[in-house]
mmCIF file of C-alpha atoms and ligand atoms in Angstrom:
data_model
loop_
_atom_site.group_PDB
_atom_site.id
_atom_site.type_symbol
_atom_site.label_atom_id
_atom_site.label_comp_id
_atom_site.label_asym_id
_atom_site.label_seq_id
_atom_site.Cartn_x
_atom_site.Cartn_y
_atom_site.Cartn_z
ATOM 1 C CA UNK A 1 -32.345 21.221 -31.444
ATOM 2 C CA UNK A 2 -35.336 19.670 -32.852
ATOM 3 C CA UNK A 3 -36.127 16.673 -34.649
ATOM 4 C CA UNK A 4 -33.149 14.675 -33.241
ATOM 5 C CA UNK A 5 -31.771 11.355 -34.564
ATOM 6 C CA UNK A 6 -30.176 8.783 -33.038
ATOM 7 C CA UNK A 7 -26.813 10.346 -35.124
ATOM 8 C CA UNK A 8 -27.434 13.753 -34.289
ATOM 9 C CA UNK A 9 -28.200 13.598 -30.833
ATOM 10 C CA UNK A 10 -24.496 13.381 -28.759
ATOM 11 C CA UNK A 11 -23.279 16.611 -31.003
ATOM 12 C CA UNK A 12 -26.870 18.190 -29.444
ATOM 13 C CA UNK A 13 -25.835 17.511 -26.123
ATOM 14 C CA UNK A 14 -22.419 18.850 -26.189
ATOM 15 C CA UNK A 15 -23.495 21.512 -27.202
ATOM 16 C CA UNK A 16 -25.194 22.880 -24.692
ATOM 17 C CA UNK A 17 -22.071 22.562 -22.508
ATOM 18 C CA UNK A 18 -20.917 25.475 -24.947
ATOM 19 C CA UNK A 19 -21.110 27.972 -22.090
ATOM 20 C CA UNK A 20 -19.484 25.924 -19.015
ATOM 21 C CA UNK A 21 -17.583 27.850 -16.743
ATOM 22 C CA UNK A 22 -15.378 25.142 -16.029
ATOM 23 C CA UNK A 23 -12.982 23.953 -19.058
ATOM 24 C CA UNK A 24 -12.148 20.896 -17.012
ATOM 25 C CA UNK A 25 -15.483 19.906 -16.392
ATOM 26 C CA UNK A 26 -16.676 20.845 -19.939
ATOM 27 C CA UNK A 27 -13.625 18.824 -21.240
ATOM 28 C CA UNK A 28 -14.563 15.757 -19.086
ATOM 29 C CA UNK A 29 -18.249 15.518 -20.125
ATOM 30 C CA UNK A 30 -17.594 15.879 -23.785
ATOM 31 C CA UNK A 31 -15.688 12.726 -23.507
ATOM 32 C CA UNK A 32 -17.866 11.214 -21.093
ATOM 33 C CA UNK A 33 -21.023 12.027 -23.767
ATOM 34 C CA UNK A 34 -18.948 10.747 -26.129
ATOM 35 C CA UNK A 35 -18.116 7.211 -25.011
ATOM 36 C CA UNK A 36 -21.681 6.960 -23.606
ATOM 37 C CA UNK A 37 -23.536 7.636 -26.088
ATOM 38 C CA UNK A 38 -20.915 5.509 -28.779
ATOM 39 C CA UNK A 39 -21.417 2.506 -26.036
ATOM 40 C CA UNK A 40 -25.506 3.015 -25.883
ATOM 41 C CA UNK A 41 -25.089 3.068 -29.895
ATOM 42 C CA UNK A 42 -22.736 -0.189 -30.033
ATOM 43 C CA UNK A 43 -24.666 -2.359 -27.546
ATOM 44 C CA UNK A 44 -27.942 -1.325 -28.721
ATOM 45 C CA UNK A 45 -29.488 -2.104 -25.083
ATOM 46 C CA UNK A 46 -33.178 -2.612 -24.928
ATOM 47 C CA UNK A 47 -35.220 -0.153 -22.576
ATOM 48 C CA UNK A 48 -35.551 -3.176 -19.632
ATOM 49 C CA UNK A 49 -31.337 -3.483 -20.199
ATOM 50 C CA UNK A 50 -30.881 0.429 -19.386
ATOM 51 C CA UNK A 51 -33.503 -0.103 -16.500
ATOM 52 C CA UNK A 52 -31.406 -3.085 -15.083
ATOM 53 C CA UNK A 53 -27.997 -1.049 -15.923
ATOM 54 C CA UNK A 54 -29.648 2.340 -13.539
ATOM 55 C CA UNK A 55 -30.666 -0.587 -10.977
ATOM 56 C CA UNK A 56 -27.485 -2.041 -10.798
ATOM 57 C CA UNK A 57 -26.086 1.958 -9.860
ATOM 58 C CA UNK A 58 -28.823 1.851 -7.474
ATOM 59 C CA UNK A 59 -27.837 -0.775 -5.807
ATOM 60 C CA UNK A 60 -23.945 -0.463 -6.227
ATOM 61 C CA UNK A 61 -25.016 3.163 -3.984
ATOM 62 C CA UNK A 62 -27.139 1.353 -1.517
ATOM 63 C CA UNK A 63 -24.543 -1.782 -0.805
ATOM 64 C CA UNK A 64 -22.126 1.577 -0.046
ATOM 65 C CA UNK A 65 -21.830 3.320 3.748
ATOM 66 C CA UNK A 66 -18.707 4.960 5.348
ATOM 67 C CA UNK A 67 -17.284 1.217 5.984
ATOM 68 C CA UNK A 68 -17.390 -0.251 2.260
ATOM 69 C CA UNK A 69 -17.639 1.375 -1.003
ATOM 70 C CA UNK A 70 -19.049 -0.841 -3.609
ATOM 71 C CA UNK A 71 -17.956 2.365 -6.227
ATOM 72 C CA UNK A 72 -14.289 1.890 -5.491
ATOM 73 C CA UNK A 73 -14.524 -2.179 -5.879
ATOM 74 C CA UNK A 74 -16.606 -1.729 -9.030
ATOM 75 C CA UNK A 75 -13.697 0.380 -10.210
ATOM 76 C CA UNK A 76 -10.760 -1.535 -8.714
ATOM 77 C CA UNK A 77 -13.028 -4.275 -10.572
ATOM 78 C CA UNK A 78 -12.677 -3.584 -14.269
ATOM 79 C CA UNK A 79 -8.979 -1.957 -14.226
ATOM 80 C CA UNK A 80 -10.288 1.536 -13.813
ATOM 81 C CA UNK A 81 -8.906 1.990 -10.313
ATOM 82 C CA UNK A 82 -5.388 0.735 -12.065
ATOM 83 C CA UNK A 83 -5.412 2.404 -15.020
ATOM 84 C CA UNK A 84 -5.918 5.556 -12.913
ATOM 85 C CA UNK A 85 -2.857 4.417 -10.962
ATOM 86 C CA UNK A 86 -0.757 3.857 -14.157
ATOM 87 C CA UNK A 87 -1.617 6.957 -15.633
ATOM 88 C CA UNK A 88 -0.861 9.432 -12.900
ATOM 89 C CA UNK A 89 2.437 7.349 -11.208
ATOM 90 C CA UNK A 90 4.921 6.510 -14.295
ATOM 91 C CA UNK A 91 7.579 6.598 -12.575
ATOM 92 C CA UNK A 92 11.171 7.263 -13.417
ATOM 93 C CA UNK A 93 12.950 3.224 -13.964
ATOM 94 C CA UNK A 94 14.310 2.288 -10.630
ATOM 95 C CA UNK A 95 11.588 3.955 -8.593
ATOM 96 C CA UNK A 96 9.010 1.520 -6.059
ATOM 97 C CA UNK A 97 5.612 1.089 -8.020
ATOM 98 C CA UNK A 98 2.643 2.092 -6.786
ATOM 99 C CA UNK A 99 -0.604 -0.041 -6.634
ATOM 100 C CA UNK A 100 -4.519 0.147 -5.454
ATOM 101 C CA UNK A 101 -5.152 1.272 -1.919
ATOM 102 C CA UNK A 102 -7.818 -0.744 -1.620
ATOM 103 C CA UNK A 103 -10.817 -0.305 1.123
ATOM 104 C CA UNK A 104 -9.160 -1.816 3.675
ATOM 105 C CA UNK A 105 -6.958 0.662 4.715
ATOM 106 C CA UNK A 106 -6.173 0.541 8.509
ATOM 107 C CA UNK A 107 -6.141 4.620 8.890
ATOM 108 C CA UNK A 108 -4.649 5.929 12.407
ATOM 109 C CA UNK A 109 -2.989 2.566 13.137
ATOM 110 C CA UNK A 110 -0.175 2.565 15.757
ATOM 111 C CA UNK A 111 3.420 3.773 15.311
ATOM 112 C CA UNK A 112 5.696 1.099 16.892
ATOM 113 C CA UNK A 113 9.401 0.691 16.997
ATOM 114 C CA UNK A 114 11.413 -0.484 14.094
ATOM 115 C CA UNK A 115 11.196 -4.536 14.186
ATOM 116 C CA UNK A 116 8.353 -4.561 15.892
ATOM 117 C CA UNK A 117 6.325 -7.875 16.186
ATOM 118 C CA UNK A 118 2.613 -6.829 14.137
ATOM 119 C CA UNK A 119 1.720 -10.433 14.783
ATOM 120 C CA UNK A 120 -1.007 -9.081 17.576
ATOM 121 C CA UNK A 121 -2.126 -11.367 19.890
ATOM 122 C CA UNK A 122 -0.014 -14.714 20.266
ATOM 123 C CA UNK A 123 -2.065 -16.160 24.053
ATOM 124 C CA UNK A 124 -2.893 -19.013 21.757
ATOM 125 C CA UNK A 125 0.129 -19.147 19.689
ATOM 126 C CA UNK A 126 1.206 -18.610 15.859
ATOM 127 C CA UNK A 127 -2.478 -18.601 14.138
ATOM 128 C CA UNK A 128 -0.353 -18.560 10.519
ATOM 129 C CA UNK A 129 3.212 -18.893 9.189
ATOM 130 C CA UNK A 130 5.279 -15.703 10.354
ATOM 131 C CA UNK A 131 7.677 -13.544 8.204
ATOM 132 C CA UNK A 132 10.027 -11.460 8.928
ATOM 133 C CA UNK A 133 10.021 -8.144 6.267
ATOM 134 C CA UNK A 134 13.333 -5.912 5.910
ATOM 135 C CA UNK A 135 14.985 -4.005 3.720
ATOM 136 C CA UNK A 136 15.675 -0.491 3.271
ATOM 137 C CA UNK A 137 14.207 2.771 2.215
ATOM 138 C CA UNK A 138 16.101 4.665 -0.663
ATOM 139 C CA UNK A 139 16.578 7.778 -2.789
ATOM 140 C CA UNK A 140 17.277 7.096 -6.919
ATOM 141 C CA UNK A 141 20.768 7.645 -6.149
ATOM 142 C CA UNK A 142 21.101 5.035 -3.472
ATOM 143 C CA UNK A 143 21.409 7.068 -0.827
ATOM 144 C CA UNK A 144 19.263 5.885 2.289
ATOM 145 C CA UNK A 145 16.161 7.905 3.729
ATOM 146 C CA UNK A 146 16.366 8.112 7.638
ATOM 147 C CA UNK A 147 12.879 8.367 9.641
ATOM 148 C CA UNK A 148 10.609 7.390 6.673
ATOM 149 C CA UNK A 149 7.142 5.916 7.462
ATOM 150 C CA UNK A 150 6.084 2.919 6.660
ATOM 151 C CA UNK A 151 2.221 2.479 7.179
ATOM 152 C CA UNK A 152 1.394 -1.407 6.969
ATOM 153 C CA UNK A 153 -1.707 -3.670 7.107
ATOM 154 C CA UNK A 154 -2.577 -6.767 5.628
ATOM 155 C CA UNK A 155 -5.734 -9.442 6.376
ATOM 156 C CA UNK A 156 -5.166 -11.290 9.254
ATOM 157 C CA UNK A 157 -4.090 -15.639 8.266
ATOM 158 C CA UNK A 158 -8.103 -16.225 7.811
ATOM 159 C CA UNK A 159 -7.955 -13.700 4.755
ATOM 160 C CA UNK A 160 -10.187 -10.792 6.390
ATOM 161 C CA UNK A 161 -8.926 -7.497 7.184
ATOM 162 C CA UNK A 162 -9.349 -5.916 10.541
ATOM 163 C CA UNK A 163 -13.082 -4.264 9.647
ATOM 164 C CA UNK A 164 -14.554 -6.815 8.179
ATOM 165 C CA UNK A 165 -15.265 -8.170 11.345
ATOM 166 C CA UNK A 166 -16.243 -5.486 13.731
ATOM 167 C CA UNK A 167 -15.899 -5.837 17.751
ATOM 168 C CA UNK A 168 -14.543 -9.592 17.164
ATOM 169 C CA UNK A 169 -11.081 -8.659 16.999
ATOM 170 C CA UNK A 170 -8.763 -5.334 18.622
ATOM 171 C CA UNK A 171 -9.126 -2.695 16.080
ATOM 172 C CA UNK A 172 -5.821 -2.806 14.258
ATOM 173 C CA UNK A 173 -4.635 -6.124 14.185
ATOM 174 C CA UNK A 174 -1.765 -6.997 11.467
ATOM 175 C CA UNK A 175 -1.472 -3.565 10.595
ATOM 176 C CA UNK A 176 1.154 -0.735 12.311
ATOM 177 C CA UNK A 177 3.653 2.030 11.393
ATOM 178 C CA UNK A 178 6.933 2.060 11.581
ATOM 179 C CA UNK A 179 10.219 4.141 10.402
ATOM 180 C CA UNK A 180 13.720 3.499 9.288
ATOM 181 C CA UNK A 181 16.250 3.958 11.134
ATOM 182 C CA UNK A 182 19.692 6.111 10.305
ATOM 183 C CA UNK A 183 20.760 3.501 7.420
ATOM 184 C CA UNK A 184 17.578 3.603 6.178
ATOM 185 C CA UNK A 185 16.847 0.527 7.403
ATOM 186 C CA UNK A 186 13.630 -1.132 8.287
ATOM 187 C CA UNK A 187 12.482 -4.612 9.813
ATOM 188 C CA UNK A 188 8.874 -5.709 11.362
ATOM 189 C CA UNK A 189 7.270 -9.166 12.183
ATOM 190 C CA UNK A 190 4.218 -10.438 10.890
ATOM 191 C CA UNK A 191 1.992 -13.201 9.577
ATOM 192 C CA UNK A 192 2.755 -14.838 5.820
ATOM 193 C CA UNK A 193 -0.148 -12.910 3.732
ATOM 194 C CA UNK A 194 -3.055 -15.267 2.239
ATOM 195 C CA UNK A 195 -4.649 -14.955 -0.792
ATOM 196 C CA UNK A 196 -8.291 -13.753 -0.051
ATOM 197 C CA UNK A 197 -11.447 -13.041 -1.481
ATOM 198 C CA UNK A 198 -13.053 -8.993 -2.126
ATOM 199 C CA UNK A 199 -16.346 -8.740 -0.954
ATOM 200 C CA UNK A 200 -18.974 -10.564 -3.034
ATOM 201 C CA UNK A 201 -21.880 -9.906 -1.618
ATOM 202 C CA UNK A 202 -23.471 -7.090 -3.508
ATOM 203 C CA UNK A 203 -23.879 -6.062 -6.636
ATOM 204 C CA UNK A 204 -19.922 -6.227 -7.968
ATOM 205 C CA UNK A 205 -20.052 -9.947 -6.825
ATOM 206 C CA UNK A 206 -23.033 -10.245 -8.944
ATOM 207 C CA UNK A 207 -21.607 -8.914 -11.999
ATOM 208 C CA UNK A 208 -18.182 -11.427 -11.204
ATOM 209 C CA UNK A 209 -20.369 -14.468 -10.964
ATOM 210 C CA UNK A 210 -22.346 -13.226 -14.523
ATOM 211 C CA UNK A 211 -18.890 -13.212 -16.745
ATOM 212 C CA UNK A 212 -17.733 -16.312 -15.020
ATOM 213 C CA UNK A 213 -14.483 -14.551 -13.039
ATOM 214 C CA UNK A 214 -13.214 -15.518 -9.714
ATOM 215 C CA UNK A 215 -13.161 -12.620 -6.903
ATOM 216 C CA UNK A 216 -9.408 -13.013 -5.440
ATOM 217 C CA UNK A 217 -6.381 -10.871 -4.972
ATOM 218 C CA UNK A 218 -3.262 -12.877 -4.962
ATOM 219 C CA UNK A 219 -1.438 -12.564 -1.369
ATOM 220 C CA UNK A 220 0.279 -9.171 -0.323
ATOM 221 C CA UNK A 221 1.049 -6.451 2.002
ATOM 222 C CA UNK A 222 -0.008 -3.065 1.629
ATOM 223 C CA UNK A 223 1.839 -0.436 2.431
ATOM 224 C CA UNK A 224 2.374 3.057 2.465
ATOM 225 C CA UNK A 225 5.523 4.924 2.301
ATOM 226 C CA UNK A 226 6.279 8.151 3.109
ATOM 227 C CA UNK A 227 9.362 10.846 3.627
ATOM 228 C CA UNK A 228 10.034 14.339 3.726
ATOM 229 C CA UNK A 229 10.979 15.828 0.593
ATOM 230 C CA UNK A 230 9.485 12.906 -1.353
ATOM 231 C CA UNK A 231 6.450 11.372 -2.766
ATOM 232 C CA UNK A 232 4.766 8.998 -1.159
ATOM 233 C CA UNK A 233 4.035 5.691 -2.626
ATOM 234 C CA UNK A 234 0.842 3.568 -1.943
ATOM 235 C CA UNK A 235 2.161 -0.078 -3.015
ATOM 236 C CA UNK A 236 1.831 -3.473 -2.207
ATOM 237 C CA UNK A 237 4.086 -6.692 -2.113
ATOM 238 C CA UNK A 238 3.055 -9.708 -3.499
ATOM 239 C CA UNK A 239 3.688 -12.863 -3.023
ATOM 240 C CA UNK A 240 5.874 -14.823 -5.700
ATOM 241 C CA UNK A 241 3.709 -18.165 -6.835
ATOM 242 C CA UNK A 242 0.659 -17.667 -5.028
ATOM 243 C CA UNK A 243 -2.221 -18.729 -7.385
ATOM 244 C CA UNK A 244 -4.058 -15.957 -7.993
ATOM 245 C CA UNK A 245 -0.172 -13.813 -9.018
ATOM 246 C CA UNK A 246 -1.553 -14.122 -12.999
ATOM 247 C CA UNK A 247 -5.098 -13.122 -12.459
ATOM 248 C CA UNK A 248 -5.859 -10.703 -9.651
ATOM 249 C CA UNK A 249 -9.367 -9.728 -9.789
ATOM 250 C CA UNK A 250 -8.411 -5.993 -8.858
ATOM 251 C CA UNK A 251 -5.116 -6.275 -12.021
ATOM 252 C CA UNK A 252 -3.176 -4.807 -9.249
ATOM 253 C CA UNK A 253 0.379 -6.663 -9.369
ATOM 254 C CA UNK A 254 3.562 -5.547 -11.052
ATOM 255 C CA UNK A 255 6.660 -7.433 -11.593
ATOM 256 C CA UNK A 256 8.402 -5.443 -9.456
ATOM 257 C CA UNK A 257 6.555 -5.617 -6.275
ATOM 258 C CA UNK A 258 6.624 -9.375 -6.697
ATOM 259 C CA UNK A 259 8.585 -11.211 -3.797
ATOM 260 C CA UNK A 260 10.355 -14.243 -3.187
ATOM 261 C CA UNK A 261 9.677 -15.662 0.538
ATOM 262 C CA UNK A 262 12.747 -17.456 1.684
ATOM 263 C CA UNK A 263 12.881 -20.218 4.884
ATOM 264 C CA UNK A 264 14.106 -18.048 7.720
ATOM 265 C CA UNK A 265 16.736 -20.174 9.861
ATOM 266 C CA UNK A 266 18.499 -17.040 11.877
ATOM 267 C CA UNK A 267 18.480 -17.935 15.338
ATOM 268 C CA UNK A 268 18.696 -14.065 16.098
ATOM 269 C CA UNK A 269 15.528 -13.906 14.215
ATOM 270 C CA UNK A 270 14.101 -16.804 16.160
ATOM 271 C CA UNK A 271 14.878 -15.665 19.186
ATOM 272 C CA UNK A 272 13.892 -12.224 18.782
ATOM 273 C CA UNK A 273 10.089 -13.333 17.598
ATOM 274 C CA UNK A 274 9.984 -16.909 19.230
ATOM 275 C CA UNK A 275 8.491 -18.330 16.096
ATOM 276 C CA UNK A 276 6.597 -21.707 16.621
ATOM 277 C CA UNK A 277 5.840 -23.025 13.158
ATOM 278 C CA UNK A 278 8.101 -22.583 9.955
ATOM 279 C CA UNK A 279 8.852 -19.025 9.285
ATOM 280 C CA UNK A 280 9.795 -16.554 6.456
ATOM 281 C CA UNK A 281 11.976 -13.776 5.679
ATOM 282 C CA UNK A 282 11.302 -11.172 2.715
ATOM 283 C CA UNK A 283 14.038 -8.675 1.710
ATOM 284 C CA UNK A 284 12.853 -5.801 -0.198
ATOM 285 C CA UNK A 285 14.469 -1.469 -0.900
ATOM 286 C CA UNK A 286 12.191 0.392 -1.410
ATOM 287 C CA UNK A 287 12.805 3.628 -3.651
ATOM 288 C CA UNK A 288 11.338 7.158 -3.767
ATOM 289 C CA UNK A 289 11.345 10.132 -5.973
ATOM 290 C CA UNK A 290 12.234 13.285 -4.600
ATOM 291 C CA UNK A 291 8.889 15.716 -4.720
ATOM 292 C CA UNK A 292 11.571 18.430 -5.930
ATOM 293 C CA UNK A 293 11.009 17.079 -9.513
HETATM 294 C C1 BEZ B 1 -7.309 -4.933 -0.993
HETATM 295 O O1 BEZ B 1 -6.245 -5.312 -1.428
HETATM 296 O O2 BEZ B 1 -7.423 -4.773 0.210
HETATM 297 C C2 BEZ B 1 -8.446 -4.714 -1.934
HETATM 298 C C3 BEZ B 1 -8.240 -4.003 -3.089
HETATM 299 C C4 BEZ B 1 -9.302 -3.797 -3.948
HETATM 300 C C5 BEZ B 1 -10.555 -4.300 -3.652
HETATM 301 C C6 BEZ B 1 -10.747 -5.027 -2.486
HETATM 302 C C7 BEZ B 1 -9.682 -5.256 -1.620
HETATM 303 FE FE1 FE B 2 -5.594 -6.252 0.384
#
């Protein structure tokens, strides 16, 4: 292991993993040393570059606490957090796609009845356009799945989810569970999602503004669906011609989870909710795999 060159070097590293307990791990980092040091070897940095690239991991840790984690939107970022997604949920043609979970998650939200109203607190009326979501939740053969969760949340109509804005707001607002009934049915109330902005204030937003890309997600709903006996799927619905549908900064969007919102007019509907403004209706089955597979 002496007089190292700049050629030599990676195949001097790996080796030294020769003993590693852990095939996975020594697997992994062989890559890993790989693609590092072929990156370090194409981009040539200068010393002050590799300085400013360990800074910008310093500060990507200390923008980080156990409310935001700049890792995950760094990842979610460049198509890491998707490509992860894509690799470990190809699913069988038919079955709901999956998409990023994002940080926004509204864990240990409230399980309300089917249809329920997730609109929060209406004292001073409709503060966005309502929709009302249903559909069904399926097998691949069609058959429907009784009592499966649905775990929602979206950003309220200013385009900032619950957390972002600690003790203004109740805790979970715009976000709720809910599950099917006997058909398989499902149906709950809400506000028409808005196309929103991730966090930009630390180091992720710095490296957006330096390659000249915009920081939004087009509008959706996230959910989570889950059943007994299959797999659960972390997905999203999007919103069909929103402006950001061809370039969301997190590549999360898939044809499939794209959806048309249509002018409500039932007067069941608008009596049930007592909409104020123009409202919406989405339609949308959802499918699941059967974990037996
Ligand atoms: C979200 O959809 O909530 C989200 C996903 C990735 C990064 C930031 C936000
Ligand atoms: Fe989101």
């Amino acid at each position: 292991m002496r007089q190292l060159n700049e050629d030599n070097v990676t195949d001097a590293v790996i080796a030294t993993f020769a003993n590693a307990p852990n095939p996975r791990l020594k697997e992994v980092m062989t890559s890993l040393i790989r693609h590092l040091h072929d990156f370090v070897r194409e981009v040539e940095p200068t010393e002050a570059e590799w300085l400013q690239a360990i800074q910008f991991l310093l500060d990507t840790a200390a923008k980080s606490d156990d409310k935001r984690n700049e890792f995950i939107l760094l990842s979610d970022t460049v198509g890491i957090t998707m490509l992860v997604d894509f690799i470990n949920h190809r699913k069988a043609a038919g079955a709901t796609e999956t998409s990023v979970l994002g940080p926004f998650y509204a864990e240990g939200a409230p399980e309300y009845p089917n249809g329920a109203d997730m609109r929060g607190d209406r004292t001073n009326g409709d503060q966005g356009e309502s929709v009302v979501v249903r559909g069904s939740v399926r097998d691949m053969d069609g058959n429907p799945i009784a009592n499966a969760l649905l775990d929602i949340w979206e950003t309220g109509p200013d385009g900032f989810y619950h957390m972002q804005k600690p003790g203004e707001k109740p805790v979970f607002e715009f976000a709720g569970k809910i599950r099917t009934d006997a058909n398989g049915g499902y149906q709950f109330c809400t506000y028409k999602p808005v196309s929103y902005s991730v966090p930009t204030d630390g180091p992720v937003g710095d490296i957006l503004n330096g390659l000249g890309r915009h920081a939004f997600r087009p509008a959706h709903l996230h959910m989570i669906i889950s059943a007994e006996g299959f797999d659960s799927i972390i997905t999203q619905l999007f919103t069909d011609g929103d402006e950001y549908i061809e370039s969301d900064a997190v590549f999360g969007v898939k044809d499939s989870l794209v959806v048309a919102y249509q002018t409500g007019s039932e007067p069941a509907l608008e009596e049930q909710y007592g909409f104020e403004k123009p409202w919406w209706t989405v339609d949308y089955d959802f499918v699941l795999e059967s974990s037996a597979n």
